[in-house]
Amino acid sequence: MHMVGYLAVLAVLQLLGTPLYWPGLLAALPLLALLCLGMHAWVGLWAVFTDYLTERLLGTVGNVLRLLAQVASALIMFTYVVWGIQILWGL
């Protein structure tokens, strides 16, 4: 399916007469990969936290631990994404 989309974009670019080499795309792909990695990490950790840090398993402190773990992981992931952007763009 990805290949069909890729070929469709190439066909449209060819019809419009734009060059197939777009420097902005090469700059955007690492950023897109970094953002996707951050979202993937968030979804994975959210699933782990909601599965294992529950009130049923840990008692009344389970919800508080889950909230603290989610906030801590969100701050860490945000820091890593900002740091990655700084590295990629040389800021």
C-alpha atoms as an extended CHARMM CRD file, in Angstrom:
* protein
*
        91  EXT
         1         1  MET       CA              0.0000000000        0.0000000000        0.0000000000  PROA      1               0.0000000000
         2         2  HSD       CA              2.8850000000        2.3570000000        0.7870000000  PROA      2               0.0000000000
         3         3  MET       CA              4.3890000000        1.7030000000       -2.6050000000  PROA      3               0.0000000000
         4         4  VAL       CA              1.1170000000        2.6470000000       -4.3270000000  PROA      4               0.0000000000
         5         5  GLY       CA              1.0300000000        5.9430000000       -2.4390000000  PROA      5               0.0000000000
         6         6  TYR       CA              4.6900000000        6.5800000000       -3.2420000000  PROA      6               0.0000000000
         7         7  LEU       CA              4.1360000000        5.9310000000       -6.9260000000  PROA      7               0.0000000000
         8         8  ALA       CA              1.0360000000        8.1400000000       -6.9450000000  PROA      8               0.0000000000
         9         9  VAL       CA              2.9750000000       11.0260000000       -5.3960000000  PROA      9               0.0000000000
        10        10  LEU       CA              5.7750000000       10.5410000000       -7.9170000000  PROA      10              0.0000000000
        11        11  ALA       CA              3.2780000000       10.5480000000      -10.7900000000  PROA      11              0.0000000000
        12        12  VAL       CA              1.6600000000       13.7740000000       -9.5660000000  PROA      12              0.0000000000
        13        13  LEU       CA              5.0560000000       15.4270000000       -9.1360000000  PROA      13              0.0000000000
        14        14  GLN       CA              6.0580000000       14.3260000000      -12.6170000000  PROA      14              0.0000000000
        15        15  LEU       CA              2.8370000000       15.7240000000      -14.1080000000  PROA      15              0.0000000000
        16        16  LEU       CA              3.3140000000       19.0340000000      -12.3180000000  PROA      16              0.0000000000
        17        17  GLY       CA              6.8550000000       19.2640000000      -13.6060000000  PROA      17              0.0000000000
        18        18  THR       CA              8.3900000000       19.6140000000      -10.1570000000  PROA      18              0.0000000000
        19        19  PRO       CA             11.7380000000       17.9860000000       -9.5380000000  PROA      19              0.0000000000
        20        20  LEU       CA             11.6900000000       14.6050000000       -7.8420000000  PROA      20              0.0000000000
        21        21  TYR       CA             14.4760000000       15.7490000000       -5.5380000000  PROA      21              0.0000000000
        22        22  TRP       CA             13.0450000000       18.0730000000       -2.9210000000  PROA      22              0.0000000000
        23        23  PRO       CA             15.5670000000       19.2000000000       -0.2880000000  PROA      23              0.0000000000
        24        24  GLY       CA             12.7900000000       20.0530000000        2.1690000000  PROA      24              0.0000000000
        25        25  LEU       CA             11.6560000000       16.4360000000        2.1250000000  PROA      25              0.0000000000
        26        26  LEU       CA             15.1110000000       15.2250000000        3.0690000000  PROA      26              0.0000000000
        27        27  ALA       CA             15.1430000000       17.6260000000        6.0030000000  PROA      27              0.0000000000
        28        28  ALA       CA             11.6350000000       16.6510000000        7.1120000000  PROA      28              0.0000000000
        29        29  LEU       CA             12.0470000000       12.8630000000        7.0820000000  PROA      29              0.0000000000
        30        30  PRO       CA             14.3630000000       12.5870000000       10.1260000000  PROA      30              0.0000000000
        31        31  LEU       CA             12.0570000000       14.9220000000       12.0470000000  PROA      31              0.0000000000
        32        32  LEU       CA              9.0420000000       12.8370000000       11.0720000000  PROA      32              0.0000000000
        33        33  ALA       CA             10.8590000000        9.6730000000       12.1620000000  PROA      33              0.0000000000
        34        34  LEU       CA             11.7530000000       11.2610000000       15.5070000000  PROA      34              0.0000000000
        35        35  LEU       CA              8.1520000000       12.3370000000       16.1280000000  PROA      35              0.0000000000
        36        36  CYS       CA              6.8600000000        8.8820000000       15.1730000000  PROA      36              0.0000000000
        37        37  LEU       CA              9.3420000000        7.2780000000       17.5570000000  PROA      37              0.0000000000
        38        38  GLY       CA              8.1650000000        9.5660000000       20.3550000000  PROA      38              0.0000000000
        39        39  MET       CA              4.5030000000        8.7380000000       19.6820000000  PROA      39              0.0000000000
        40        40  HSD       CA              5.2950000000        5.0220000000       19.4870000000  PROA      40              0.0000000000
        41        41  ALA       CA              7.0790000000        5.1920000000       22.8360000000  PROA      41              0.0000000000
        42        42  TRP       CA              4.1620000000        7.0640000000       24.4020000000  PROA      42              0.0000000000
        43        43  VAL       CA              1.5660000000        4.5630000000       23.1990000000  PROA      43              0.0000000000
        44        44  GLY       CA              3.6990000000        1.6300000000       24.3450000000  PROA      44              0.0000000000
        45        45  LEU       CA              4.3340000000        3.0370000000       27.8020000000  PROA      45              0.0000000000
        46        46  TRP       CA              0.7050000000        4.0930000000       28.1620000000  PROA      46              0.0000000000
        47        47  ALA       CA             -0.3480000000        0.5060000000       27.4420000000  PROA      47              0.0000000000
        48        48  VAL       CA              2.1100000000       -0.8870000000       29.9830000000  PROA      48              0.0000000000
        49        49  PHE       CA              1.1300000000        1.6310000000       32.6490000000  PROA      49              0.0000000000
        50        50  THR       CA             -2.5980000000        1.1020000000       32.2110000000  PROA      50              0.0000000000
        51        51  ASP       CA             -2.1640000000       -2.6800000000       32.2370000000  PROA      51              0.0000000000
        52        52  TYR       CA              0.1390000000       -3.0380000000       35.2320000000  PROA      52              0.0000000000
        53        53  LEU       CA             -0.2620000000        0.0380000000       37.4240000000  PROA      53              0.0000000000
        54        54  THR       CA             -3.8940000000       -0.4900000000       38.3130000000  PROA      54              0.0000000000
        55        55  GLU       CA             -5.9700000000       -0.1740000000       41.4320000000  PROA      55              0.0000000000
        56        56  ARG       CA             -6.8060000000       -3.8650000000       41.2140000000  PROA      56              0.0000000000
        57        57  LEU       CA             -3.1300000000       -4.8980000000       41.3360000000  PROA      57              0.0000000000
        58        58  LEU       CA             -1.6970000000       -2.2250000000       43.6550000000  PROA      58              0.0000000000
        59        59  GLY       CA             -4.6340000000       -1.0900000000       45.7510000000  PROA      59              0.0000000000
        60        60  THR       CA             -5.5420000000        2.5510000000       46.1680000000  PROA      60              0.0000000000
        61        61  VAL       CA             -2.0200000000        3.7350000000       45.3770000000  PROA      61              0.0000000000
        62        62  GLY       CA             -2.1410000000        2.1980000000       41.8770000000  PROA      62              0.0000000000
        63        63  ASN       CA             -3.9020000000        5.1360000000       40.2170000000  PROA      63              0.0000000000
        64        64  VAL       CA             -1.5120000000        7.6380000000       41.7770000000  PROA      64              0.0000000000
        65        65  LEU       CA              1.5230000000        5.6010000000       40.6780000000  PROA      65              0.0000000000
        66        66  ARG       CA              0.1350000000        5.3160000000       37.1640000000  PROA      66              0.0000000000
        67        67  LEU       CA             -0.4220000000        9.0680000000       36.9440000000  PROA      67              0.0000000000
        68        68  LEU       CA              3.0670000000        9.8170000000       38.2650000000  PROA      68              0.0000000000
        69        69  ALA       CA              4.6460000000        7.3120000000       35.8690000000  PROA      69              0.0000000000
        70        70  GLN       CA              2.7480000000        8.7580000000       32.9140000000  PROA      70              0.0000000000
        71        71  VAL       CA              3.7000000000       12.3280000000       33.7780000000  PROA      71              0.0000000000
        72        72  ALA       CA              7.3490000000       11.3650000000       34.3040000000  PROA      72              0.0000000000
        73        73  SER       CA              7.5230000000        9.4170000000       31.0430000000  PROA      73              0.0000000000
        74        74  ALA       CA              5.7910000000       12.2440000000       29.1450000000  PROA      74              0.0000000000
        75        75  LEU       CA              8.3360000000       14.7540000000       30.4430000000  PROA      75              0.0000000000
        76        76  ILE       CA             11.2390000000       12.4600000000       29.5960000000  PROA      76              0.0000000000
        77        77  MET       CA              9.9180000000       11.7500000000       26.0930000000  PROA      77              0.0000000000
        78        78  PHE       CA              9.2560000000       15.4470000000       25.4840000000  PROA      78              0.0000000000
        79        79  THR       CA             12.8200000000       16.2080000000       26.5660000000  PROA      79              0.0000000000
        80        80  TYR       CA             14.2070000000       13.5520000000       24.2240000000  PROA      80              0.0000000000
        81        81  VAL       CA             12.1530000000       14.8170000000       21.2650000000  PROA      81              0.0000000000
        82        82  VAL       CA             13.2190000000       18.4290000000       21.8590000000  PROA      82              0.0000000000
        83        83  TRP       CA             16.8260000000       17.2890000000       22.2510000000  PROA      83              0.0000000000
        84        84  GLY       CA             16.5670000000       15.3080000000       19.0150000000  PROA      84              0.0000000000
        85        85  ILE       CA             15.1690000000       18.3350000000       17.1890000000  PROA      85              0.0000000000
        86        86  GLN       CA             18.0600000000       20.4180000000       18.4770000000  PROA      86              0.0000000000
        87        87  ILE       CA             20.5300000000       17.8040000000       17.2450000000  PROA      87              0.0000000000
        88        88  LEU       CA             18.8590000000       17.4520000000       13.8350000000  PROA      88              0.0000000000
        89        89  TRP       CA             18.5470000000       21.1700000000       13.1790000000  PROA      89              0.0000000000
        90        90  GLY       CA             21.7870000000       22.1630000000       14.8790000000  PROA      90              0.0000000000
        91        91  LEU       CA             20.1630000000       24.5790000000       17.3220000000  PROA      91              0.0000000000
